[in-house]
Amino acid sequence: MAPPILLVDDDLSLAQTMSMAIENLGIPVEQCSTGEVAIELIRKKRYAVVILDLILQSGISGLYVVNAVRQMPQQQRPLILMITGGNLETLRGIDPSLVTAVMLKPVDFDLFAQYVLATYRRSLDQPSEVGPFASPPMLTVRTYCGECGSEITPWASERPIEIWMDTPCVNCGTVPRQSGGHSDWLVRR
């Protein structure tokens, strides 16, 4: 039986919509609304992917959940997709070896579902032509400077987030740490 995805978000209506998008892919999903419960569940059960809101209104933040995953043996660690509505400053301290991507709110649910599917496959080391998970479109991300709107290099988990946040825009010289920005997920067929 395929391992489920754990969704951790305290916005219950958003969590319900994201859960439905995941279930429509044929992937089992469980959800909780606090970091404390997420850590308990992750320690007791194997999850392929954890979708985690960085800023949880009650209890511990998503960073503590990431730190709990870091303490697990590497072969038992789920992939983590982080979601945040906060500014880029809230991303300081995220371990890029554990967090495969950061998605900004508001969430585009079609692209969210496609990205979750690709991450789930990666977690299971499945080729792209397997059963009900066959051939999703490829996703690319474009990120834009919060000051001038020029395209900048998106953050990728292979690069430390701190270096990316301090890389100046080639057009205006402002760094993402100061001006923020936004990302668009694009579908390539």
Tab-separated table of C-alpha atoms in Angstrom:
chain	number	residue	atom	x	y	z
A	1	MET	CA	0.000	0.000	0.000
A	2	ALA	CA	1.312	3.436	-0.935
A	3	PRO	CA	2.336	5.667	1.970
A	4	PRO	CA	0.104	8.703	2.518
A	5	ILE	CA	0.874	12.393	2.425
A	6	LEU	CA	0.590	14.357	5.674
A	7	LEU	CA	-0.878	17.843	5.303
A	8	VAL	CA	-0.202	20.255	8.191
A	9	ASP	CA	-2.124	23.535	8.001
A	10	ASP	CA	-4.260	25.361	10.550
A	11	ASP	CA	-6.429	27.055	7.906
A	12	LEU	CA	-9.091	24.335	7.842
A	13	SER	CA	-10.843	25.458	4.653
A	14	LEU	CA	-7.537	25.663	2.768
A	15	ALA	CA	-6.416	22.315	4.195
A	16	GLN	CA	-9.678	20.703	3.106
A	17	THR	CA	-9.313	22.051	-0.446
A	18	MET	CA	-5.675	20.903	-0.651
A	19	SER	CA	-6.671	17.468	0.697
A	20	MET	CA	-9.343	17.127	-1.982
A	21	ALA	CA	-6.822	18.078	-4.682
A	22	ILE	CA	-4.460	15.367	-3.397
A	23	GLU	CA	-7.223	12.758	-3.087
A	24	ASN	CA	-8.292	13.495	-6.671
A	25	LEU	CA	-4.826	12.309	-7.712
A	26	GLY	CA	-5.515	8.958	-6.053
A	27	ILE	CA	-2.981	9.591	-3.274
A	28	PRO	CA	-3.972	8.932	0.343
A	29	VAL	CA	-3.764	12.025	2.532
A	30	GLU	CA	-4.059	12.692	6.253
A	31	GLN	CA	-4.193	16.112	7.826
A	32	CYS	CA	-3.635	17.829	11.141
A	33	SER	CA	-3.569	21.450	12.249
A	34	THR	CA	-0.674	21.663	14.721
A	35	GLY	CA	3.037	21.042	14.634
A	36	GLU	CA	2.886	18.969	17.807
A	37	VAL	CA	0.424	16.488	16.299
A	38	ALA	CA	2.423	16.431	13.046
A	39	ILE	CA	5.596	15.420	14.901
A	40	GLU	CA	3.741	12.621	16.728
A	41	LEU	CA	2.285	11.308	13.471
A	42	ILE	CA	5.611	11.486	11.592
A	43	ARG	CA	7.346	9.532	14.356
A	44	LYS	CA	4.670	6.795	14.363
A	45	LYS	CA	3.957	6.372	10.657
A	46	ARG	CA	5.759	6.536	7.330
A	47	TYR	CA	4.693	9.444	5.098
A	48	ALA	CA	6.025	9.932	1.583
A	49	VAL	CA	5.576	13.712	1.681
A	50	VAL	CA	4.731	16.252	4.378
A	51	ILE	CA	3.052	19.438	3.155
A	52	LEU	CA	3.713	21.923	5.910
A	53	ASP	CA	2.521	25.453	6.598
A	54	LEU	CA	5.489	27.389	7.960
A	55	ILE	CA	3.406	29.678	10.176
A	56	LEU	CA	0.970	27.791	12.399
A	57	GLN	CA	-1.198	29.997	14.616
A	58	SER	CA	-1.133	27.819	17.723
A	59	GLY	CA	1.700	25.768	19.156
A	60	ILE	CA	5.030	25.284	17.449
A	61	SER	CA	5.926	26.536	13.972
A	62	GLY	CA	6.663	24.490	10.886
A	63	LEU	CA	10.410	24.933	11.503
A	64	TYR	CA	10.148	22.727	14.585
A	65	VAL	CA	8.503	20.016	12.479
A	66	VAL	CA	11.389	20.245	9.994
A	67	ASN	CA	13.855	19.908	12.890
A	68	ALA	CA	12.013	16.798	14.132
A	69	VAL	CA	12.285	15.263	10.654
A	70	ARG	CA	16.017	16.099	10.619
A	71	GLN	CA	16.466	13.903	13.729
A	72	MET	CA	14.984	10.859	11.975
A	73	PRO	CA	17.184	8.332	10.167
A	74	GLN	CA	17.670	9.538	6.597
A	75	GLN	CA	15.908	6.559	4.982
A	76	GLN	CA	12.758	7.297	7.033
A	77	ARG	CA	12.556	11.031	6.308
A	78	PRO	CA	9.635	12.210	4.190
A	79	LEU	CA	10.100	14.913	1.573
A	80	ILE	CA	8.804	18.278	2.799
A	81	LEU	CA	6.911	20.847	0.753
A	82	MET	CA	6.584	24.083	2.692
A	83	ILE	CA	3.733	26.543	2.201
A	84	THR	CA	3.832	30.072	3.545
A	85	GLY	CA	1.874	33.257	3.316
A	86	GLY	CA	4.582	35.118	5.220
A	87	ASN	CA	7.345	37.260	3.817
A	88	LEU	CA	10.668	35.834	2.726
A	89	GLU	CA	12.255	36.727	6.070
A	90	THR	CA	10.206	33.903	7.628
A	91	LEU	CA	12.184	31.415	5.500
A	92	ARG	CA	15.437	32.096	7.364
A	93	GLY	CA	16.838	28.908	8.825
A	94	ILE	CA	15.060	26.450	6.528
A	95	ASP	CA	17.234	23.419	5.814
A	96	PRO	CA	17.278	22.981	2.009
A	97	SER	CA	18.400	19.370	2.362
A	98	LEU	CA	15.007	18.573	3.944
A	99	VAL	CA	12.649	21.098	2.344
A	100	THR	CA	12.346	20.301	-1.357
A	101	ALA	CA	10.355	23.418	-2.259
A	102	VAL	CA	8.590	26.443	-0.825
A	103	MET	CA	5.191	27.413	-2.257
A	104	LEU	CA	3.744	30.829	-1.574
A	105	LYS	CA	0.096	31.488	-0.744
A	106	PRO	CA	-2.363	32.006	-2.346
A	107	VAL	CA	-2.226	28.491	-3.776
A	108	ASP	CA	-3.080	27.675	-7.400
A	109	PHE	CA	-4.704	24.288	-6.800
A	110	ASP	CA	-4.154	22.796	-10.263
A	111	LEU	CA	-0.431	23.525	-10.131
A	112	PHE	CA	-0.310	22.525	-6.470
A	113	ALA	CA	-1.735	19.099	-7.356
A	114	GLN	CA	0.732	18.597	-10.185
A	115	TYR	CA	3.668	19.580	-7.995
A	116	VAL	CA	2.492	17.296	-5.181
A	117	LEU	CA	2.248	14.423	-7.657
A	118	ALA	CA	5.795	14.997	-8.920
A	119	THR	CA	7.137	15.185	-5.354
A	120	TYR	CA	5.213	12.077	-4.321
A	121	ARG	CA	6.673	10.158	-7.259
A	122	ARG	CA	10.138	11.392	-6.386
A	123	SER	CA	9.665	10.195	-2.812
A	124	LEU	CA	8.691	6.737	-4.026
A	125	ASP	CA	11.338	6.739	-6.778
A	126	GLN	CA	8.617	6.006	-9.327
A	127	PRO	CA	9.154	6.539	-13.038
A	128	SER	CA	6.719	8.918	-14.693
A	129	GLU	CA	4.659	6.259	-16.486
A	130	VAL	CA	3.323	4.270	-13.521
A	131	GLY	CA	-0.336	3.344	-13.048
A	132	PRO	CA	-2.742	6.102	-12.101
A	133	PHE	CA	0.166	8.541	-11.716
A	134	ALA	CA	1.077	8.630	-15.425
A	135	SER	CA	2.568	11.619	-17.236
A	136	PRO	CA	1.881	14.835	-15.374
A	137	PRO	CA	3.035	17.965	-17.150
A	138	MET	CA	6.472	19.292	-16.241
A	139	LEU	CA	6.509	22.323	-13.960
A	140	THR	CA	8.832	25.267	-14.077
A	141	VAL	CA	8.851	28.183	-11.706
A	142	ARG	CA	9.532	31.812	-12.489
A	143	THR	CA	10.249	34.229	-9.652
A	144	TYR	CA	10.020	38.012	-9.862
A	145	CYS	CA	11.666	40.818	-7.876
A	146	GLY	CA	9.353	42.469	-5.347
A	147	GLU	CA	10.818	45.900	-6.123
A	148	CYS	CA	10.948	46.202	-9.934
A	149	GLY	CA	9.136	43.040	-11.115
A	150	SER	CA	12.088	41.708	-13.135
A	151	GLU	CA	12.546	37.964	-13.319
A	152	ILE	CA	15.090	36.621	-10.821
A	153	THR	CA	16.480	33.146	-10.269
A	154	PRO	CA	14.007	31.087	-8.203
A	155	TRP	CA	15.179	29.443	-5.017
A	156	ALA	CA	15.924	25.730	-5.381
A	157	SER	CA	16.552	23.257	-2.577
A	158	GLU	CA	20.105	22.670	-3.825
A	159	ARG	CA	21.089	26.244	-2.838
A	160	PRO	CA	21.122	27.666	0.691
A	161	ILE	CA	18.112	29.959	1.154
A	162	GLU	CA	20.290	32.601	2.842
A	163	ILE	CA	22.466	32.976	-0.286
A	164	TRP	CA	19.391	33.275	-2.515
A	165	MET	CA	17.784	35.869	-0.218
A	166	ASP	CA	20.918	38.047	-0.508
A	167	THR	CA	21.390	37.720	-4.302
A	168	PRO	CA	20.659	41.137	-5.849
A	169	CYS	CA	18.250	41.596	-8.751
A	170	VAL	CA	20.272	42.285	-11.908
A	171	ASN	CA	17.862	45.065	-12.875
A	172	CYS	CA	17.480	47.139	-9.672
A	173	GLY	CA	19.999	45.597	-7.245
A	174	THR	CA	17.425	44.933	-4.503
A	175	VAL	CA	17.736	41.611	-2.667
A	176	PRO	CA	14.709	39.342	-1.989
A	177	ARG	CA	15.335	39.698	1.752
A	178	GLN	CA	14.350	43.383	1.445
A	179	SER	CA	11.744	43.452	-1.290
A	180	GLY	CA	10.185	39.993	-1.327
A	181	GLY	CA	8.754	38.906	-4.653
A	182	HIS	CA	6.398	36.355	-6.067
A	183	SER	CA	6.603	33.102	-8.006
A	184	ASP	CA	4.500	31.700	-10.824
A	185	TRP	CA	4.383	27.968	-11.494
A	186	LEU	CA	4.228	27.286	-15.222
A	187	VAL	CA	3.122	24.094	-16.914
A	188	ARG	CA	5.308	22.768	-19.731
A	189	ARG	CA	3.893	19.945	-21.817
